[in-house]
Short mmCIF file of C-alpha atoms and ligand atoms in Angstrom, two decimals:
data_model
loop_
_atom_site.label_atom_id
_atom_site.label_comp_id
_atom_site.label_asym_id
_atom_site.label_seq_id
_atom_site.Cartn_x
_atom_site.Cartn_y
_atom_site.Cartn_z
CA MET A 515 -0.03 0.00 0.01
CA LYS A 516 1.59 3.35 -1.20
CA LYS A 517 1.07 6.13 1.44
CA THR A 518 0.64 9.46 -0.17
CA ALA A 519 0.23 13.17 0.63
CA LEU A 520 -1.13 15.24 -1.87
CA LEU A 521 -0.59 19.09 -1.95
CA GLY A 522 -2.97 20.85 -4.56
CA SER A 523 -5.65 18.28 -4.52
CA THR A 524 -8.43 20.46 -6.11
CA GLY A 525 -6.32 21.41 -9.07
CA SER A 526 -5.93 19.73 -12.36
CA ILE A 527 -3.24 17.40 -11.48
CA GLY A 528 -4.42 16.96 -7.97
CA THR A 529 -7.77 15.73 -9.33
CA GLN A 530 -6.52 13.43 -11.79
CA THR A 531 -3.97 12.06 -8.98
CA LEU A 532 -7.16 11.28 -7.06
CA ASP A 533 -8.71 9.53 -10.15
CA ILE A 534 -5.53 7.30 -10.17
CA VAL A 535 -5.97 6.52 -6.59
CA ARG A 536 -9.68 5.61 -7.05
CA GLU A 537 -8.95 3.32 -10.16
CA ASN A 538 -6.07 1.48 -8.55
CA GLY A 539 -7.27 1.20 -5.03
CA ASP A 540 -4.11 0.50 -3.29
CA ILE A 541 -2.89 3.93 -2.32
CA ARG A 542 -3.56 5.51 1.01
CA ILE A 543 -4.24 9.39 0.80
CA CYS A 544 -2.80 10.47 4.29
CA SER A 545 -3.12 14.24 3.71
CA LEU A 546 -4.86 16.74 1.34
CA ALA A 547 -4.05 20.35 0.81
CA ALA A 548 -5.75 23.01 -1.11
CA ASN A 549 -6.16 26.73 -1.33
CA ARG A 550 -9.83 27.72 -1.50
CA ASN A 551 -11.98 25.22 -3.24
CA THR A 552 -13.35 23.98 0.13
CA GLU A 553 -16.42 22.30 -1.71
CA LEU A 554 -14.39 20.00 -3.54
CA LEU A 555 -11.98 19.51 -0.80
CA GLU A 556 -14.72 18.08 1.35
CA LYS A 557 -16.04 15.80 -1.10
CA GLN A 558 -12.42 14.64 -1.38
CA THR A 559 -12.00 14.30 2.39
CA ARG A 560 -15.22 12.21 2.89
CA GLU A 561 -14.23 10.01 0.03
CA PHE A 562 -10.50 9.37 0.73
CA LEU A 563 -10.51 10.07 4.58
CA PRO A 564 -7.07 11.51 5.22
CA GLU A 565 -5.85 11.93 8.53
CA LEU A 566 -4.98 15.63 7.86
CA VAL A 567 -6.43 18.27 5.76
CA CYS A 568 -4.56 21.81 5.00
CA VAL A 569 -6.81 24.64 3.83
CA PHE A 570 -4.33 27.16 3.14
CA ASP A 571 -6.79 30.14 3.52
CA GLU A 572 -7.20 30.52 7.41
CA ASN A 573 -10.91 31.79 7.39
CA ARG A 574 -12.02 28.99 4.99
CA ALA A 575 -10.16 26.40 7.26
CA LYS A 576 -12.28 27.53 10.27
CA ASP A 577 -15.44 26.82 8.37
CA PHE A 578 -13.97 23.59 6.87
CA ARG A 579 -13.21 22.46 10.36
CA ASP A 580 -16.94 22.89 11.26
CA ARG A 581 -17.98 21.08 8.04
CA VAL A 582 -16.04 18.00 8.72
CA ARG A 583 -16.65 17.85 12.52
CA ASP A 584 -18.03 14.30 12.18
CA LEU A 585 -14.95 12.95 10.47
CA PRO A 586 -11.73 11.88 12.24
CA VAL A 587 -9.55 14.41 10.44
CA ARG A 588 -7.36 17.26 11.74
CA VAL A 589 -7.52 20.45 9.70
CA VAL A 590 -4.69 22.84 9.57
CA SER A 591 -4.01 26.15 7.55
CA GLY A 592 -1.39 28.56 6.28
CA MET A 593 2.12 27.94 5.43
CA ASP A 594 2.64 25.91 8.63
CA GLY A 595 -0.24 23.61 7.64
CA LEU A 596 1.08 23.08 4.48
CA ILE A 597 4.35 21.95 5.52
CA GLU A 598 2.39 19.64 7.90
CA ALA A 599 0.55 18.16 5.37
CA ALA A 600 3.96 17.73 3.19
CA CYS A 601 5.64 16.01 6.15
CA VAL A 602 2.59 13.87 7.63
CA PRO A 603 4.59 11.06 9.10
CA SER A 604 2.35 8.13 7.75
CA ALA A 605 3.29 9.02 4.02
CA ASP A 606 6.10 7.89 2.02
CA ILE A 607 5.69 9.97 -1.07
CA VAL A 608 4.45 13.54 -1.75
CA VAL A 609 2.61 14.72 -4.73
CA THR A 610 3.47 18.54 -4.92
CA ALA A 611 0.74 19.79 -7.34
CA LEU A 612 0.61 23.34 -6.05
CA VAL A 613 0.69 26.29 -8.23
CA GLY A 614 3.63 28.86 -7.85
CA MET A 615 6.41 29.47 -5.53
CA ILE A 616 4.16 28.53 -2.44
CA GLY A 617 5.32 24.81 -3.31
CA ILE A 618 8.83 25.38 -2.31
CA ARG A 619 8.96 25.34 1.29
CA PRO A 620 6.70 22.04 1.85
CA THR A 621 8.88 20.56 -0.78
CA VAL A 622 12.02 21.21 1.08
CA GLU A 623 10.61 20.23 4.40
CA ALA A 624 9.26 16.84 2.88
CA ILE A 625 12.76 16.08 1.60
CA ARG A 626 14.12 16.73 4.85
CA ALA A 627 11.61 14.31 6.44
CA GLY A 628 12.76 11.77 4.01
CA LYS A 629 9.75 11.68 1.69
CA ASP A 630 9.99 10.85 -2.14
CA ILE A 631 8.64 13.65 -4.04
CA ALA A 632 6.53 13.29 -7.19
CA LEU A 633 7.18 16.76 -8.47
CA ALA A 634 4.35 18.61 -10.44
CA ASN A 635 5.41 21.99 -9.20
CA LYS A 636 7.63 23.64 -11.58
CA GLU A 637 8.88 26.49 -9.48
CA THR A 638 10.50 24.49 -6.98
CA LEU A 639 13.45 23.50 -9.27
CA VAL A 640 13.25 26.64 -11.48
CA THR A 641 13.96 28.87 -8.28
CA ALA A 642 15.73 26.53 -6.23
CA GLY A 643 17.22 23.95 -8.06
CA HIS A 644 20.72 24.66 -6.77
CA LEU A 645 19.27 23.95 -3.06
CA ILE A 646 16.99 21.12 -3.97
CA ILE A 647 19.20 18.66 -5.95
CA PRO A 648 21.79 18.60 -3.32
CA LEU A 649 19.19 18.21 -0.65
CA VAL A 650 17.60 15.25 -2.59
CA LYS A 651 20.93 13.65 -2.60
CA GLU A 652 21.75 14.27 0.86
CA ASN A 653 18.40 12.60 2.06
CA GLY A 654 18.52 9.76 -0.33
CA VAL A 655 14.98 10.39 -1.70
CA LYS A 656 13.60 10.10 -5.01
CA LEU A 657 12.57 12.86 -7.22
CA LEU A 658 10.05 11.62 -9.60
CA PRO A 659 8.99 14.05 -12.56
CA VAL A 660 5.24 14.42 -13.10
CA ASP A 661 5.25 17.01 -16.01
CA SER A 662 4.78 15.09 -19.30
CA GLU A 663 8.11 16.07 -20.88
CA HIS A 664 10.18 15.31 -17.85
CA SER A 665 8.39 12.05 -17.19
CA ALA A 666 9.24 11.30 -20.88
CA ILE A 667 12.86 12.06 -20.68
CA PHE A 668 12.86 10.08 -17.30
CA GLN A 669 11.18 7.04 -18.97
CA CYS A 670 13.63 7.18 -21.92
CA LEU A 671 16.41 6.93 -19.47
CA GLN A 672 15.22 3.76 -17.85
CA GLY A 673 17.44 0.95 -18.18
CA ASN A 674 20.39 3.29 -19.31
CA ARG A 675 23.46 2.20 -17.33
CA GLY A 676 25.58 5.51 -16.88
CA ASN A 677 25.66 6.17 -20.57
CA ARG A 678 25.75 10.20 -20.84
CA ILE A 679 22.96 12.23 -22.42
CA ALA A 680 24.36 14.03 -25.42
CA LYS A 681 21.23 16.14 -25.98
CA ILE A 682 17.61 16.51 -24.62
CA HIS A 683 14.83 17.29 -27.35
CA LEU A 684 12.19 18.85 -25.23
CA THR A 685 8.93 18.99 -27.15
CA ALA A 686 6.35 21.56 -27.17
CA SER A 687 2.93 21.75 -28.91
CA GLY A 688 3.46 25.57 -30.01
CA GLY A 689 0.09 26.23 -28.10
CA PRO A 690 -2.68 28.30 -29.86
CA PHE A 691 -0.55 30.90 -31.28
CA ARG A 692 1.94 28.87 -33.46
CA GLY A 693 2.41 30.67 -36.61
CA PHE A 694 1.01 33.92 -35.43
CA THR A 695 2.60 37.16 -36.25
CA LYS A 696 3.75 39.80 -33.52
CA GLU A 697 0.98 42.05 -34.63
CA GLN A 698 -1.73 39.01 -34.24
CA LEU A 699 -0.38 38.47 -30.85
CA SER A 700 -1.02 41.90 -29.74
CA ARG A 701 -4.60 41.47 -30.25
CA VAL A 702 -4.86 38.22 -28.39
CA THR A 703 -7.70 37.71 -25.62
CA VAL A 704 -7.74 35.80 -22.29
CA ALA A 705 -10.37 33.43 -24.04
CA ASP A 706 -8.05 32.89 -27.13
CA ALA A 707 -5.22 32.22 -24.89
CA LEU A 708 -7.06 29.55 -22.89
CA LYS A 709 -7.74 27.51 -26.03
CA HIS A 710 -4.89 25.01 -25.77
CA PRO A 711 -5.09 22.73 -28.89
CA ASN A 712 -4.19 19.45 -27.13
CA TRP A 713 -3.95 19.49 -23.35
CA SER A 714 -6.68 20.34 -20.88
CA MET A 715 -4.73 22.00 -17.90
CA GLY A 716 -5.33 24.80 -15.26
CA GLN A 717 -5.60 28.25 -16.41
CA LYS A 718 -1.98 29.63 -15.24
CA ILE A 719 -0.17 26.86 -17.10
CA THR A 720 -2.63 27.25 -20.29
CA ILE A 721 -1.62 30.91 -20.61
CA ASP A 722 2.05 29.79 -19.77
CA SER A 723 1.99 27.39 -22.76
CA SER A 724 0.69 29.81 -25.11
CA THR A 725 3.63 32.31 -24.44
CA MET A 726 5.87 29.35 -24.01
CA VAL A 727 7.05 30.66 -20.79
CA ASN A 728 5.89 27.23 -19.54
CA LYS A 729 8.52 25.73 -22.02
CA GLY A 730 11.18 27.96 -20.67
CA LEU A 731 10.36 26.98 -17.26
CA GLU A 732 10.59 23.22 -18.28
CA VAL A 733 14.01 23.92 -19.79
CA MET A 734 15.21 25.22 -16.50
CA GLU A 735 13.69 22.20 -14.56
CA ALA A 736 15.11 19.58 -17.20
CA ARG A 737 18.70 21.33 -16.48
CA TRP A 738 18.35 20.35 -12.77
CA LEU A 739 16.59 17.06 -13.11
CA PHE A 740 18.84 15.51 -15.62
CA ASP A 741 22.13 17.08 -14.82
CA VAL A 742 22.64 18.69 -18.28
CA SER A 743 23.72 22.10 -19.43
CA TYR A 744 21.67 24.56 -21.32
CA ASP A 745 23.22 23.98 -24.53
CA GLN A 746 22.43 20.31 -24.39
CA ILE A 747 18.54 21.07 -24.27
CA GLU A 748 16.66 21.98 -27.41
CA VAL A 749 13.13 22.77 -27.78
CA VAL A 750 11.24 21.26 -30.67
CA VAL A 751 7.62 22.16 -31.74
CA GLN A 752 5.48 18.75 -32.22
CA PRO A 753 1.99 20.15 -32.90
CA GLN A 754 0.32 16.85 -32.41
CA SER A 755 1.79 16.37 -28.89
CA ILE A 756 2.40 12.66 -29.60
CA ILE A 757 6.16 12.51 -28.90
CA HIS A 758 6.36 13.71 -25.19
CA SER A 759 10.15 14.24 -25.56
CA MET A 760 13.38 12.68 -26.56
CA VAL A 761 17.00 11.85 -25.45
CA GLU A 762 19.83 11.60 -27.56
CA PHE A 763 22.90 9.69 -26.54
CA GLU A 764 26.54 10.21 -27.66
CA ASP A 765 26.28 7.44 -30.55
CA GLY A 766 23.45 9.54 -31.84
CA ALA A 767 20.71 7.17 -30.81
CA VAL A 768 17.60 9.00 -29.99
CA MET A 769 14.93 7.46 -27.48
CA ALA A 770 11.64 9.03 -27.51
CA GLN A 771 8.31 8.31 -25.31
CA LEU A 772 5.23 8.62 -27.31
CA GLY A 773 1.64 8.67 -26.35
CA THR A 774 -1.92 10.29 -26.39
CA PRO A 775 -1.89 13.67 -24.23
CA ASP A 776 -2.93 12.27 -20.94
CA MET A 777 -1.44 13.59 -17.80
CA LYS A 778 -2.57 10.42 -15.87
CA LEU A 779 0.13 8.39 -17.47
CA PRO A 780 3.10 10.67 -15.98
CA ILE A 781 1.19 10.87 -12.77
CA GLN A 782 0.57 7.18 -12.43
CA TYR A 783 4.09 6.27 -13.51
CA ALA A 784 5.58 8.56 -10.94
CA LEU A 785 3.37 6.97 -8.13
CA TYR A 786 4.30 3.45 -9.09
CA TYR A 787 7.67 3.94 -10.31
CA PRO A 788 9.29 1.55 -11.67
CA GLU A 789 6.10 -0.33 -12.16
CA ARG A 790 3.90 0.20 -15.20
CA ARG A 791 0.28 -0.20 -14.38
CA PHE A 792 -2.79 -0.76 -16.62
CA LEU A 793 -4.35 2.97 -17.32
CA PRO A 794 -7.61 3.07 -19.18
CA GLY A 795 -7.87 5.29 -22.00
CA LYS A 796 -7.18 6.24 -25.70
CA ARG A 797 -4.33 4.40 -27.20
CA LEU A 798 -2.04 5.78 -30.14
CA ASP A 799 -3.41 4.51 -33.29
CA PHE A 800 -0.57 4.70 -35.76
CA SER A 801 -2.64 3.95 -38.78
CA SER A 802 -4.65 6.91 -38.32
CA ILE A 803 -2.11 9.33 -37.09
CA GLY A 804 -1.04 10.07 -40.56
CA GLN A 805 1.96 12.11 -39.62
CA ILE A 806 4.08 13.36 -36.69
CA THR A 807 5.65 16.66 -37.56
CA VAL A 808 8.51 18.60 -35.96
CA GLU A 809 9.52 22.36 -36.53
CA LYS A 810 11.70 24.91 -34.87
CA PRO A 811 9.91 27.25 -32.45
CA ASP A 812 9.62 30.86 -33.99
CA PRO A 813 11.93 33.07 -32.09
CA GLU A 814 9.66 36.19 -32.89
CA VAL A 815 6.41 34.69 -31.55
CA PHE A 816 8.08 32.68 -28.57
CA GLU A 817 10.54 35.52 -27.17
CA ALA A 818 9.82 34.16 -23.90
CA LEU A 819 11.71 31.09 -24.57
CA LYS A 820 14.73 33.27 -25.52
CA ILE A 821 14.63 35.25 -22.18
CA ALA A 822 14.18 31.90 -20.31
CA TYR A 823 17.32 30.35 -21.76
CA ALA A 824 19.37 33.52 -20.90
CA VAL A 825 17.79 33.84 -17.42
CA GLY A 826 18.67 30.01 -16.76
CA LYS A 827 22.30 30.55 -17.65
CA LYS A 828 22.65 33.62 -15.68
CA GLY A 829 21.40 31.60 -12.73
CA GLY A 830 21.27 33.15 -9.22
CA ASN A 831 17.88 34.69 -8.49
CA ALA A 832 17.19 35.58 -12.13
CA PRO A 833 14.81 32.34 -12.89
CA THR A 834 12.93 33.66 -9.67
CA VAL A 835 12.59 37.00 -11.04
CA PHE A 836 11.40 35.59 -14.33
CA ASN A 837 9.17 33.27 -12.62
CA ALA A 838 7.44 35.69 -10.49
CA ALA A 839 7.13 38.49 -12.87
CA ASN A 840 5.32 36.01 -15.19
CA GLU A 841 3.08 34.76 -12.33
CA TRP A 842 2.08 38.30 -11.31
CA ALA A 843 1.35 39.30 -15.12
CA VAL A 844 -0.43 36.16 -15.85
CA ALA A 845 -2.82 36.67 -13.01
CA ARG A 846 -3.34 40.50 -14.19
CA PHE A 847 -3.97 39.24 -17.84
CA LEU A 848 -6.51 36.58 -16.58
CA LYS A 849 -8.41 39.58 -14.94
CA ASN A 850 -8.06 41.58 -18.18
CA LYS A 851 -5.90 44.16 -16.38
CA ILE A 852 -3.05 44.16 -18.78
CA SER A 853 -2.74 43.11 -22.33
CA TYR A 854 -1.13 39.71 -23.39
CA MET A 855 2.07 41.36 -24.71
CA GLY A 856 1.97 42.96 -21.06
CA ILE A 857 3.05 39.80 -19.94
CA LEU A 858 6.58 39.89 -21.69
CA GLU A 859 6.90 43.68 -20.83
CA ALA A 860 6.45 42.71 -17.10
CA ILE A 861 9.29 40.08 -17.26
CA HIS A 862 11.62 42.51 -18.82
CA THR A 863 10.76 45.21 -16.28
CA ALA A 864 11.44 42.97 -13.49
CA LEU A 865 14.55 41.51 -14.94
CA ASP A 866 15.87 45.28 -15.47
CA LYS A 867 14.95 46.32 -12.02
CA VAL A 868 15.21 43.72 -9.47
CA PRO A 869 18.98 43.44 -8.06
CA PHE A 870 20.78 40.14 -9.00
CA ILE A 871 21.77 37.78 -6.28
CA ASP A 872 24.11 34.83 -6.99
CA HIS A 873 23.61 31.65 -5.04
CA PRO A 874 20.44 32.93 -3.21
CA SER A 875 19.22 31.15 0.05
CA LEU A 876 15.70 29.99 0.33
CA THR A 877 15.03 33.16 2.25
CA GLU A 878 16.59 35.27 -0.69
CA ILE A 879 14.52 33.40 -3.23
CA LEU A 880 11.39 34.11 -1.39
CA SER A 881 12.24 37.91 -0.87
CA THR A 882 13.10 38.14 -4.47
CA GLU A 883 9.66 37.19 -5.31
CA GLN A 884 8.14 39.85 -3.19
CA THR A 885 10.67 42.41 -4.62
CA VAL A 886 9.34 41.37 -8.00
CA TYR A 887 5.74 42.11 -6.97
CA GLU A 888 6.68 45.49 -5.32
CA VAL A 889 8.47 46.55 -8.47
CA LEU A 890 5.89 45.53 -10.92
CA HIS A 891 2.96 46.99 -8.69
CA CYS A 892 4.82 50.45 -8.36
CA GLN A 893 5.45 50.30 -12.16
CA GLN A 894 1.65 50.11 -12.73
CA GLN A 895 0.62 52.88 -10.42
MG1 LIG B 1743 4.79 19.99 -19.61
#
């Protein structure tokens, strides 16, 4: 019986994780954590009966405590509560599916507590990879990627006995604006950006896919997960989302992982690694696919990708600045407060104005995030 803590249980990855738990029937959910959606969280709590539930929002936590009074569950809140949910003693693996930098501290504490991590929170490695990777090694825990591309790379590396990676070909779908001109991009609306051609995901990541900020964050994640340099990671656009990523070895052989675009596969693979379980759903039908095409990302349209490489190579707190500025800007864009191109402008402004820190500590990473918000907020006044 796998014992799992699930942070971010009401989001897209969280609910799909619980689908897998339901379908397999041999995973125990020890703790759940969510931010605001207490209605769904209550249903999940009644179904999976965790011993601990964190409702991040303190006021909602009070109300939630009343609602589940009849259950043997402890309800906690805030960052301390989130850390408690991540470190719940009975769990041996933590699925970190929180959106944003809020996921970093609970992940650090879970690693320190000896838990394996099924990582679905990009910000953790993007902003704190230099701290997380040594911590993972020190504590002898597994860091299992849940993102489809990183899971693909991880799957391609199975059975590889110490052979070096020559190159990672990180695939991208190109999102809804592949082939657009800059002029067309300037007229993009929230509804346009939320229409992803292949993947069904949360709002923030869907916008990030359209700008390719998401791919930029994934490049930085791949650098840490697979210990390669930025020059060894190449982004290729694969519009049908059939190839989920590829690894090239020194002899030129390329291994790829293919499949239908279904996040349940990487989630289930991380939960049961190295076992492969039956997963219901559509299979690739090669006779009807016709063609799998690959192209270069257009640097004009996907400027964010170029910035991400520069930011990744610079290191220090630059990836944090990039990520926090994007997080701030996407939230504003979703509320129609800034334009689509305003997302890139915010990233440029923050990178210009926020002081650089080399080898930032966890505290400095978190304070950098605050500085970015302050700088952008002042700029807008
Ligand atoms: Mg991805």
